[in-house]
Amino acid sequence: MKDVNVLMVGVGGQGVILASDAMSEIGMNSGYDVKKTDSLGMAQRGGSVVSHVRWGEHVFSPMIKRGEADFLIGFEQLEVARWAPYLKPGGVVIIADVVVIPVSVIGSNMHYPTWQEIEGILKQYTEQIYLIPAPRIAQEVGNPRAINMVILGFLSEFLELKPEAWTDNIRRRLPPKFLESSLKAFTRGLEEAGAMRLAKGVKK
Amino acid sequence: MKELLSGNEAMALGAYHAGVVVATAYPGTPSTEILENLAHQDGIYVEWSTNEKVALEVAMGAAYGGVRALASMKHVGLNVAADPFFAVSTTGIIGGLVVISCDDPGEHSSQGEQDNRHFAKFAKVPMLEPTDSQEAYDLMDWLFKISEEFDTPVLLRSTTRISHCKTVVDVGRERKADLKQPAFTRSPSKYVMVPSNARPRRNVMEERIIKLRSYVESFPMNEMVLGDRKLGIVSSGVAYQYAREVFKNASFLKLVTTYPIPVSLVQRFAKEVERVIVVEELDPYLEDALHELGIPATGKDFIPIIGELTPEIVEQGAIKAGLLPAPKPVHKPAMAAQLPARRPQLCAGCPHVGTEYVLRQLCFQNASSPGPLKKGEVVVTSDIGCYTLGVYPPLSALDTCACMGASIGQAIGLQKAGIPNKVVAVLGDSTFVHSGITGLVDAVYNQGNITVIILDNGTTAMTGHQGHPGTGISAKRTKATAVKLEKLVEGLGVKNVNVVNAFDLKAIESTLKRCLETEGPSVIISRGPCPLNAKSTGKPFKVEADQCTGCYTCLDIGCPAISLSDDRAVIDASVCLGTACGICAQVCPQEAISEIGK
Ligand SMILES: Cc1ncc(C[n+]2csc(CCOP(=O)(O)OP(=O)(O)O)c2C)c(N)n1
């Protein structure tokens, strides 16, 4: 069993907590010891959200150390740039193509970084950067809020568990109304990951 | 059965299984979810109390009645409840009484940082601290037993990373079936603390601590883990987990009973190892206790006393102290360019915005420059809640925020000091009921020449929309008797009472102007629902691009739905509450903002 450290970052209301809760429970049900902790910083009021998820044989600290995240999962681009120092050298970055402009930028001289700038920051840590069209995929499956499911699907491609370990958990977590579209979003994320990794020439 | 539970969920479930019958709380991060999780359980009475003092008094009463009771609160809540905390330590109880204090190192969501471990020693109340959710769950049963066996309230001290961290819990129990029948037994010498009764209780308290000292020596959750004997680490709470993470091979003494501490166990541990260090968050509480035993422990010389610990901070401290080898120099990425902050902000459609915008206009003459007030400016004392976010630009409309309910007393004090400016106090509805009422009575009694604005959004928004006495919604989300704020305020003797629509800028402005001109205390209740809690939403607004002159006045309300595109204001219709709010349309000098499709 390999230890897995995942940092999920985003903005209040994006479903980061649901995704990290699911990820944690899936780890537990698959036999890992699991700890997870969120920093909410008044998330409901538009602040940033950070979830640390740790799977391992025995996990002590709920918090991941800087430089030790195997995966940095971004639900929003600026937040990914902010948390980049948590990445382990060569770790995997998965980013939804989502931009949420903070008020501090509006009418001020601060600017929201371009994708090139964000990529530049990330490249100091790793080459494994996946910018995924999660909003488009979520639209296409008819559930624009299912961006988190696309992301989980994408992430699942990198981990050793079977897709059912994920989908069974998602099934228990979501109301029937959104279930089918969410599962579709998950599968599309998974397929997208396969395709993008192949294109990058990453061997499984 | 294995479950992934946060510390708060685990405490709630543990207490439920331990047979808690009455649970009380006033919301406060990071403690709120304890009561929320107890509220869905059957067969127990839960309440959001008016404030923490009342919460503990209700729990104390229940424990006098022979049943198991619990009161939970955030760290500063115990300041409010300190009086009954000391009192119940004096009287003791019959049914078990557990007080949970959730501290917030690093002030994720608090107005101050404090280490409530001192309260245990101060009030002579035994204290235990879990290091993960499993222990939080398991401890609850022990806590009630200790409480009953030693005739004492027990303090469970948690912190943000215990309360809000999810870990695997083996849920081994079910709810106790043999609950004690509630009954009160008369015993004035125990319950009526006139001096002649209170003095003998002092002896009981000291004897109790002596008995507890020997009890904790064999408490099963304290644990010695012997590894490399060169370094022995004493720790508790989440700091223990960081220590285990960072020091891979050292020896450890995990303390769960942190007041009183198991003296012999600590001394034995100190003999086993060459050097003792203490890894603890906030104050050198354990370190001082070890020093009292003559153990030359160190800790705070390399672990910060301020703020929340992380495994990294512990590691860096250890490296600095030479306890761990310095890491190999790795390639250091260039500092990331400065990234824009993402501060919390008032939501689109927030009913606080209009009132705070008017305060900004009427009370502050120019940009938010700190410095002496000009003639004609007005001091705005404020309080704690979502509305405190109005201190940030662009609203920048507040002058103070100290502790809950303080805005009114501060306003009276400023006025009585004789400052040449008028004073307005602003506070939320939950805060007003929590501890603003007594301040307002003071203003009535002592002729405070102040205006109090109650921002009534019908909920305790900041902590996640709990009910309070003004809302008519119970902790179980059922209908309850609502205390009408305007009636309450009138009943206190305020003659000048006004209720305004929180989304009507003109009404707020004219009412405030009138109140500032009248003598004696006046109250304005500015009422409008919290958009995160409201059932109905409005139809969104748009900016007419050819009418917008780019004056940016609408940016002054700080609405997250409004941004700029090509130097003209635009409204994000997916976020805007439009007709349910309408503040932006009222401030736009060009009348360029209106409902979409109209
Ligand atoms: C003594 C104390 N207890 C609890 C809290 C946590 N807390 C902060 S603000 C707040 C209530 C806010 O409610 P309200 O006054 O109605 O304002 P709103 O957030 O709804 O705008 C609470 C419970 C605290 N800071 N201090």
PDB file of C-alpha atoms in Angstrom, chain B residues 244-344:
ATOM      1  CA  ARG B 244       4.962  11.395  15.849  1.00  0.00           C
ATOM      2  CA  GLU B 245       5.065  12.474  12.222  1.00  0.00           C
ATOM      3  CA  VAL B 246       8.220  14.513  12.553  1.00  0.00           C
ATOM      4  CA  PHE B 247      10.292  12.544  15.069  1.00  0.00           C
ATOM      5  CA  LYS B 248      10.283   9.099  13.532  1.00  0.00           C
ATOM      6  CA  ASN B 249      12.291   7.180  16.142  1.00  0.00           C
ATOM      7  CA  ALA B 250      12.028   9.084  19.404  1.00  0.00           C
ATOM      8  CA  SER B 251      10.265   8.004  22.596  1.00  0.00           C
ATOM      9  CA  PHE B 252       6.879   9.507  23.346  1.00  0.00           C
ATOM     10  CA  LEU B 253       4.612  10.161  26.272  1.00  0.00           C
ATOM     11  CA  LYS B 254       1.114  10.940  25.102  1.00  0.00           C
ATOM     12  CA  LEU B 255      -0.953  12.660  27.753  1.00  0.00           C
ATOM     13  CA  VAL B 256      -4.727  12.549  27.490  1.00  0.00           C
ATOM     14  CA  THR B 257      -5.300  13.563  31.099  1.00  0.00           C
ATOM     15  CA  THR B 258      -3.738  16.994  31.092  1.00  0.00           C
ATOM     16  CA  TYR B 259      -5.206  18.203  34.384  1.00  0.00           C
ATOM     17  CA  PRO B 260      -4.155  16.841  36.664  1.00  0.00           C
ATOM     18  CA  ILE B 261      -1.226  15.237  34.900  1.00  0.00           C
ATOM     19  CA  PRO B 262      -0.058  11.756  35.952  1.00  0.00           C
ATOM     20  CA  VAL B 263       2.997  12.841  37.902  1.00  0.00           C
ATOM     21  CA  SER B 264       4.591   9.437  38.486  1.00  0.00           C
ATOM     22  CA  LEU B 265       4.112   8.413  34.896  1.00  0.00           C
ATOM     23  CA  VAL B 266       5.781  11.598  33.715  1.00  0.00           C
ATOM     24  CA  GLN B 267       8.646  11.094  36.135  1.00  0.00           C
ATOM     25  CA  ARG B 268       9.101   7.503  35.034  1.00  0.00           C
ATOM     26  CA  PHE B 269       9.194   8.618  31.415  1.00  0.00           C
ATOM     27  CA  ALA B 270      11.719  11.325  32.198  1.00  0.00           C
ATOM     28  CA  LYS B 271      13.965   8.656  33.756  1.00  0.00           C
ATOM     29  CA  GLU B 272      13.699   6.439  30.709  1.00  0.00           C
ATOM     30  CA  VAL B 273      15.027   9.049  28.304  1.00  0.00           C
ATOM     31  CA  GLU B 274      18.125  11.217  28.105  1.00  0.00           C
ATOM     32  CA  ARG B 275      16.409  14.444  27.204  1.00  0.00           C
ATOM     33  CA  VAL B 276      12.770  15.546  27.563  1.00  0.00           C
ATOM     34  CA  ILE B 277      11.115  18.000  25.228  1.00  0.00           C
ATOM     35  CA  VAL B 278       7.507  19.102  25.128  1.00  0.00           C
ATOM     36  CA  VAL B 279       5.696  19.612  21.853  1.00  0.00           C
ATOM     37  CA  GLU B 280       2.533  21.576  22.522  1.00  0.00           C
ATOM     38  CA  GLU B 281       0.384  24.160  20.809  1.00  0.00           C
ATOM     39  CA  LEU B 282       0.038  27.657  22.344  1.00  0.00           C
ATOM     40  CA  ASP B 283       1.232  28.161  25.928  1.00  0.00           C
ATOM     41  CA  PRO B 284       3.969  26.166  27.710  1.00  0.00           C
ATOM     42  CA  TYR B 285       1.277  24.547  29.831  1.00  0.00           C
ATOM     43  CA  LEU B 286       2.771  21.054  30.071  1.00  0.00           C
ATOM     44  CA  GLU B 287       6.289  22.401  29.995  1.00  0.00           C
ATOM     45  CA  ASP B 288       5.600  24.512  33.079  1.00  0.00           C
ATOM     46  CA  ALA B 289       4.011  21.513  34.787  1.00  0.00           C
ATOM     47  CA  LEU B 290       7.164  19.478  34.085  1.00  0.00           C
ATOM     48  CA  HIS B 291       9.342  22.275  35.415  1.00  0.00           C
ATOM     49  CA  GLU B 292       7.316  22.235  38.628  1.00  0.00           C
ATOM     50  CA  LEU B 293       8.306  18.580  38.956  1.00  0.00           C
ATOM     51  CA  GLY B 294      11.921  19.543  38.498  1.00  0.00           C
ATOM     52  CA  ILE B 295      12.182  17.963  35.057  1.00  0.00           C
ATOM     53  CA  PRO B 296      14.426  20.123  32.861  1.00  0.00           C
ATOM     54  CA  ALA B 297      12.181  19.944  29.810  1.00  0.00           C
ATOM     55  CA  THR B 298      12.388  22.372  26.925  1.00  0.00           C
ATOM     56  CA  GLY B 299       9.962  23.142  24.143  1.00  0.00           C
ATOM     57  CA  LYS B 300       8.883  26.716  23.780  1.00  0.00           C
ATOM     58  CA  ASP B 301      12.413  27.804  23.000  1.00  0.00           C
ATOM     59  CA  PHE B 302      11.961  26.257  19.549  1.00  0.00           C
ATOM     60  CA  ILE B 303       8.198  25.663  19.185  1.00  0.00           C
ATOM     61  CA  PRO B 304       6.254  28.919  18.756  1.00  0.00           C
ATOM     62  CA  ILE B 305       3.898  30.060  21.500  1.00  0.00           C
ATOM     63  CA  ILE B 306       1.706  31.919  19.006  1.00  0.00           C
ATOM     64  CA  GLY B 307      -0.545  30.415  16.382  1.00  0.00           C
ATOM     65  CA  GLU B 308      -1.431  26.975  15.142  1.00  0.00           C
ATOM     66  CA  LEU B 309       1.270  24.330  14.844  1.00  0.00           C
ATOM     67  CA  THR B 310       1.774  22.324  11.685  1.00  0.00           C
ATOM     68  CA  PRO B 311       4.067  19.343  11.219  1.00  0.00           C
ATOM     69  CA  GLU B 312       6.334  21.678   9.295  1.00  0.00           C
ATOM     70  CA  ILE B 313       6.608  24.202  12.116  1.00  0.00           C
ATOM     71  CA  VAL B 314       7.441  21.390  14.538  1.00  0.00           C
ATOM     72  CA  GLU B 315      10.034  20.059  12.120  1.00  0.00           C
ATOM     73  CA  GLN B 316      11.653  23.428  11.559  1.00  0.00           C
ATOM     74  CA  GLY B 317      11.747  24.050  15.291  1.00  0.00           C
ATOM     75  CA  ALA B 318      13.387  20.682  15.828  1.00  0.00           C
ATOM     76  CA  ILE B 319      15.992  21.399  13.167  1.00  0.00           C
ATOM     77  CA  LYS B 320      16.703  24.774  14.708  1.00  0.00           C
ATOM     78  CA  ALA B 321      17.183  23.127  18.089  1.00  0.00           C
ATOM     79  CA  GLY B 322      19.525  20.559  16.578  1.00  0.00           C
ATOM     80  CA  LEU B 323      17.156  17.690  17.351  1.00  0.00           C
ATOM     81  CA  LEU B 324      16.824  16.744  13.719  1.00  0.00           C
ATOM     82  CA  PRO B 325      19.417  16.955  10.975  1.00  0.00           C
ATOM     83  CA  ALA B 326      19.088  19.906   8.614  1.00  0.00           C
ATOM     84  CA  PRO B 327      17.480  18.820   5.352  1.00  0.00           C
ATOM     85  CA  LYS B 328      19.620  18.390   2.274  1.00  0.00           C
ATOM     86  CA  PRO B 329      19.523  21.619   0.318  1.00  0.00           C
ATOM     87  CA  VAL B 330      17.105  21.090  -2.545  1.00  0.00           C
ATOM     88  CA  HIS B 331      16.450  23.251  -5.502  1.00  0.00           C
ATOM     89  CA  LYS B 332      14.329  26.095  -4.188  1.00  0.00           C
ATOM     90  CA  PRO B 333      11.736  27.401  -6.603  1.00  0.00           C
ATOM     91  CA  ALA B 334      11.760  31.146  -7.089  1.00  0.00           C
ATOM     92  CA  MET B 335       9.227  32.922  -4.928  1.00  0.00           C
ATOM     93  CA  ALA B 336       5.876  32.883  -6.631  1.00  0.00           C
ATOM     94  CA  ALA B 337       4.822  36.269  -7.886  1.00  0.00           C
ATOM     95  CA  GLN B 338       2.513  37.930  -5.413  1.00  0.00           C
ATOM     96  CA  LEU B 339      -0.879  36.389  -5.893  1.00  0.00           C
ATOM     97  CA  PRO B 340      -4.083  38.264  -5.160  1.00  0.00           C
ATOM     98  CA  ALA B 341      -5.625  37.349  -1.807  1.00  0.00           C
ATOM     99  CA  ARG B 342      -9.025  35.753  -1.562  1.00  0.00           C
ATOM    100  CA  ARG B 343     -10.514  37.349   1.493  1.00  0.00           C
ATOM    101  CA  PRO B 344     -13.926  36.387   2.770  1.00  0.00           C
TER     102      PRO B 344
END
